[in-house]
CSV table of C-alpha atoms in Angstrom, one decimal:
chain,number,residue,atom,x,y,z
A,6,MET,CA,5.5,169.7,163.2
A,7,ASN,CA,5.7,168.0,159.5
A,8,ALA,CA,7.8,165.0,159.1
A,9,GLN,CA,8.7,163.9,155.5
A,10,SER,CA,10.5,160.2,154.8
A,11,LEU,CA,13.3,160.0,152.1
A,12,ASN,CA,13.9,156.7,150.8
A,13,LEU,CA,17.7,156.4,150.9
A,14,PHE,CA,19.8,153.7,148.7
A,15,GLY,CA,16.9,151.8,147.4
A,16,PHE,CA,17.4,149.0,145.0
A,17,ASN,CA,14.4,149.0,142.0
A,18,ILE,CA,13.5,146.2,140.1
A,19,THR,CA,11.3,146.3,137.2
A,20,LYS,CA,8.9,143.7,135.8
A,21,PHE,CA,8.2,143.0,132.2
A,22,VAL,CA,5.3,140.8,130.7
A,23,ILE,CA,6.1,138.9,127.7
A,24,ASP,CA,3.4,139.9,124.7
A,25,ASP,CA,1.9,136.6,123.3
A,26,TRP,CA,3.9,134.5,125.7
A,27,SER,CA,1.9,130.7,124.9
A,28,ASP,CA,3.6,131.3,121.3
A,29,LYS,CA,7.1,132.4,122.4
A,30,LYS,CA,7.3,129.9,125.3
A,31,SER,CA,7.2,126.7,123.2
A,32,ARG,CA,9.7,128.5,121.1
A,33,LEU,CA,12.0,129.6,123.6
A,34,LEU,CA,12.3,125.9,125.3
A,35,LYS,CA,13.3,124.4,122.3
A,36,LEU,CA,16.4,126.2,122.2
A,37,ILE,CA,17.3,124.6,125.8
A,38,ASP,CA,19.5,121.4,126.1
A,39,PHE,CA,20.5,120.3,129.2
A,40,THR,CA,22.8,117.5,128.2
A,41,ASP,CA,26.1,116.7,129.0
A,42,ASN,CA,25.3,118.9,132.2
A,43,GLU,CA,26.9,117.8,135.1
A,44,ILE,CA,23.9,119.0,138.1
A,45,ILE,CA,25.7,120.5,140.9
A,46,GLU,CA,23.0,122.9,142.4
A,47,CYS,CA,20.7,122.7,139.9
A,48,GLN,CA,20.7,121.7,136.0
A,49,THR,CA,22.4,124.9,133.8
A,50,ASP,CA,24.2,125.3,130.5
A,51,TYR,CA,26.1,128.4,131.9
A,52,TYR,CA,29.4,126.1,132.4
A,53,LYS,CA,28.6,124.3,129.4
A,54,TYR,CA,28.6,127.2,126.9
A,55,GLN,CA,30.7,129.9,129.1
A,56,THR,CA,28.0,132.4,130.3
A,57,THR,CA,26.8,132.4,126.5
A,58,ALA,CA,24.7,130.8,124.9
A,59,PRO,CA,24.6,129.6,121.4
A,60,TYR,CA,21.0,130.4,121.1
A,61,LEU,CA,21.6,134.0,122.1
A,62,ASN,CA,20.4,135.5,118.3
A,63,GLU,CA,17.6,133.2,118.6
A,64,PHE,CA,16.5,134.6,121.9
A,65,VAL,CA,16.8,137.6,121.0
A,66,ASP,CA,14.8,137.2,117.7
A,67,ILE,CA,11.5,135.4,119.5
A,68,LEU,CA,11.7,138.3,122.1
A,69,GLN,CA,12.8,141.2,120.0
A,70,THR,CA,9.9,143.2,120.2
A,71,ASP,CA,9.9,142.6,124.2
A,72,LEU,CA,13.8,143.4,124.6
A,73,ASP,CA,13.0,146.4,122.5
A,74,LYS,CA,10.7,147.7,125.4
A,75,LEU,CA,13.1,146.7,128.3
A,76,VAL,CA,16.0,148.7,126.6
A,77,ASN,CA,13.5,151.4,125.9
A,78,GLU,CA,12.7,151.4,129.9
A,79,TYR,CA,16.0,151.3,130.8
A,80,THR,CA,17.2,154.1,128.7
A,81,GLN,CA,14.3,156.4,130.6
A,82,ILE,CA,15.6,155.2,133.8
A,83,LEU,CA,19.3,155.6,133.5
A,84,SER,CA,19.2,159.1,130.9
A,85,ASP,CA,20.4,160.8,133.7
A,86,ARG,CA,23.5,158.8,133.2
A,87,TYR,CA,23.4,158.4,130.2
A,88,GLY,CA,21.5,161.8,128.5
A,89,GLY,CA,18.9,159.7,126.8
A,90,ASP,CA,21.2,157.4,125.2
A,91,CYS,CA,21.2,153.6,125.4
A,92,PRO,CA,23.1,152.4,128.1
A,93,PHE,CA,23.7,149.1,127.4
A,94,LYS,CA,26.4,147.7,125.4
A,95,ASN,CA,25.6,145.4,121.9
A,96,VAL,CA,23.5,142.4,122.3
A,97,GLU,CA,26.5,140.3,120.8
A,98,GLU,CA,28.2,141.2,124.5
A,99,TRP,CA,25.3,140.2,126.5
A,100,GLN,CA,25.2,137.1,128.3
A,101,LEU,CA,22.4,134.1,128.5
A,102,TRP,CA,22.0,131.0,130.0
A,103,SER,CA,19.3,128.7,131.1
A,104,GLN,CA,18.5,126.6,134.4
A,105,ARG,CA,16.2,123.7,135.3
A,106,TYR,CA,15.2,122.8,139.0
A,107,ALA,CA,13.5,119.7,140.0
A,108,ILE,CA,12.7,118.7,143.6
A,109,GLY,CA,15.5,119.4,146.2
A,110,GLN,CA,17.4,121.6,143.8
A,111,PHE,CA,18.4,125.2,144.2
A,112,HIS,CA,20.7,128.3,143.2
A,113,GLY,CA,22.7,129.6,146.4
A,114,ALA,CA,23.2,133.4,147.3
A,115,HIS,CA,24.9,135.0,144.8
A,116,ASN,CA,25.6,138.3,142.4
A,117,HIS,CA,26.4,138.7,138.5
A,118,GLY,CA,29.3,141.2,139.3
A,119,LEU,CA,29.4,144.8,138.3
A,120,MET,CA,27.8,147.1,135.6
A,121,ASN,CA,24.9,144.5,134.5
A,122,ILE,CA,21.2,144.5,134.3
A,123,SER,CA,20.4,141.3,135.6
A,124,CYS,CA,17.2,139.6,134.3
A,125,VAL,CA,15.3,136.3,135.0
A,126,LEU,CA,12.7,134.9,132.3
A,127,TYR,CA,10.1,132.6,133.8
A,128,VAL,CA,9.9,130.1,131.4
A,129,GLU,CA,8.1,127.4,133.6
A,130,PHE,CA,6.6,128.5,136.6
A,131,ASP,CA,3.9,128.1,138.4
A,132,PRO,CA,3.4,130.3,141.6
A,133,GLN,CA,1.2,127.7,143.5
A,134,GLU,CA,4.1,125.4,143.5
A,135,HIS,CA,7.4,127.3,142.9
A,136,PHE,CA,9.3,129.9,144.8
A,137,PRO,CA,10.1,133.3,142.9
A,138,THR,CA,13.8,134.6,143.2
A,139,THR,CA,14.7,135.8,146.7
A,140,PHE,CA,16.3,139.1,146.9
A,141,TYR,CA,18.9,140.1,149.9
A,142,SER,CA,19.6,143.9,151.2
A,143,PRO,CA,22.8,145.2,150.5
A,144,HIS,CA,22.4,146.4,153.8
A,145,PRO,CA,21.5,145.4,157.6
A,146,ASN,CA,18.2,146.6,158.8
A,147,PRO,CA,19.0,150.4,160.4
A,148,TYR,CA,16.9,149.6,163.5
A,149,TYR,CA,17.2,145.8,164.2
A,150,GLY,CA,20.6,144.8,162.4
A,151,THR,CA,19.3,142.0,160.2
A,152,ILE,CA,19.4,141.3,156.6
A,153,ASP,CA,16.4,141.5,155.3
A,154,LYS,CA,15.1,139.7,152.1
A,155,ILE,CA,12.2,139.8,149.7
A,156,ALA,CA,10.7,137.2,147.0
A,157,PRO,CA,8.5,139.8,144.7
A,158,PRO,CA,5.7,137.6,143.1
A,159,VAL,CA,6.3,136.3,139.3
A,160,ASN,CA,4.4,134.4,137.0
A,161,GLU,CA,5.7,133.0,133.7
A,162,GLY,CA,6.2,134.9,131.2
A,163,GLU,CA,7.7,137.7,132.9
A,164,ILE,CA,10.8,139.3,133.2
A,165,LEU,CA,12.0,140.7,136.8
A,166,THR,CA,15.4,142.8,135.4
A,167,PHE,CA,17.4,144.3,138.7
A,168,PRO,CA,20.8,146.0,139.1
A,169,SER,CA,23.4,142.9,138.8
A,170,VAL,CA,25.6,143.3,142.1
A,171,LEU,CA,22.1,142.6,144.4
A,172,LEU,CA,22.4,139.1,146.5
A,173,HIS,CA,19.5,136.6,145.5
A,174,GLU,CA,19.0,133.0,145.3
A,175,SER,CA,16.5,130.3,143.8
A,176,PRO,CA,15.2,128.5,146.9
A,177,VAL,CA,15.3,124.9,147.6
A,178,SER,CA,12.4,123.4,145.0
A,179,LYS,CA,9.9,121.6,146.8
A,180,SER,CA,7.8,120.8,143.7
A,181,ASN,CA,7.5,118.0,141.6
A,182,LYS,CA,7.0,120.3,138.6
A,183,GLN,CA,10.1,121.5,137.0
A,184,ARG,CA,10.8,125.3,137.2
A,185,THR,CA,12.9,126.6,134.3
A,186,ILE,CA,14.6,130.1,134.1
A,187,MET,CA,16.4,131.8,130.9
A,188,SER,CA,18.7,134.3,132.7
A,189,PHE,CA,20.6,137.0,131.0
A,190,ASN,CA,23.1,140.0,131.8
A,191,ILE,CA,22.9,143.0,129.6
A,192,PRO,CA,26.3,144.8,130.1
A,193,MET,CA,26.1,149.0,130.8
A,194,ARG,CA,28.6,150.8,129.0
């Protein structure tokens, strides 16, 4: 007897490495302003700018070639639905915000709604000091009934992309080094 396994209901995440990161990092950090920020779980400009930071165009200019690669990759991944056309809405409809974590800060489990590709760019991240984003399975383990979680390894200068409905969190920081990310949602058409 031969056995064959099939992966049913899998969620893929994709990691992109930013080209020329050392140059782009300083330019991106200059865009972020956490002043006038009410700290709840972590520093964020999400509420200050109502989901889309005024530095979206500068962000896109700095990362243009990297974002083009990301869009091209998803055009291939989603070609069965979109027939090879770009699956995303115009950049003016993208959402962008930044978050910074100090010791004891976190961002609890949440998702980003439907019909987006969510992205996390690790701007200041030390894999020896910081925890990466943790993802939770959308369904229980079929053998044990538990909810599995995975924290894929990441490095500074990488973008992790995933379906926006996937539950995820930033665990409590145990480091004295700050951890900074820029998150963005790319709406699908």
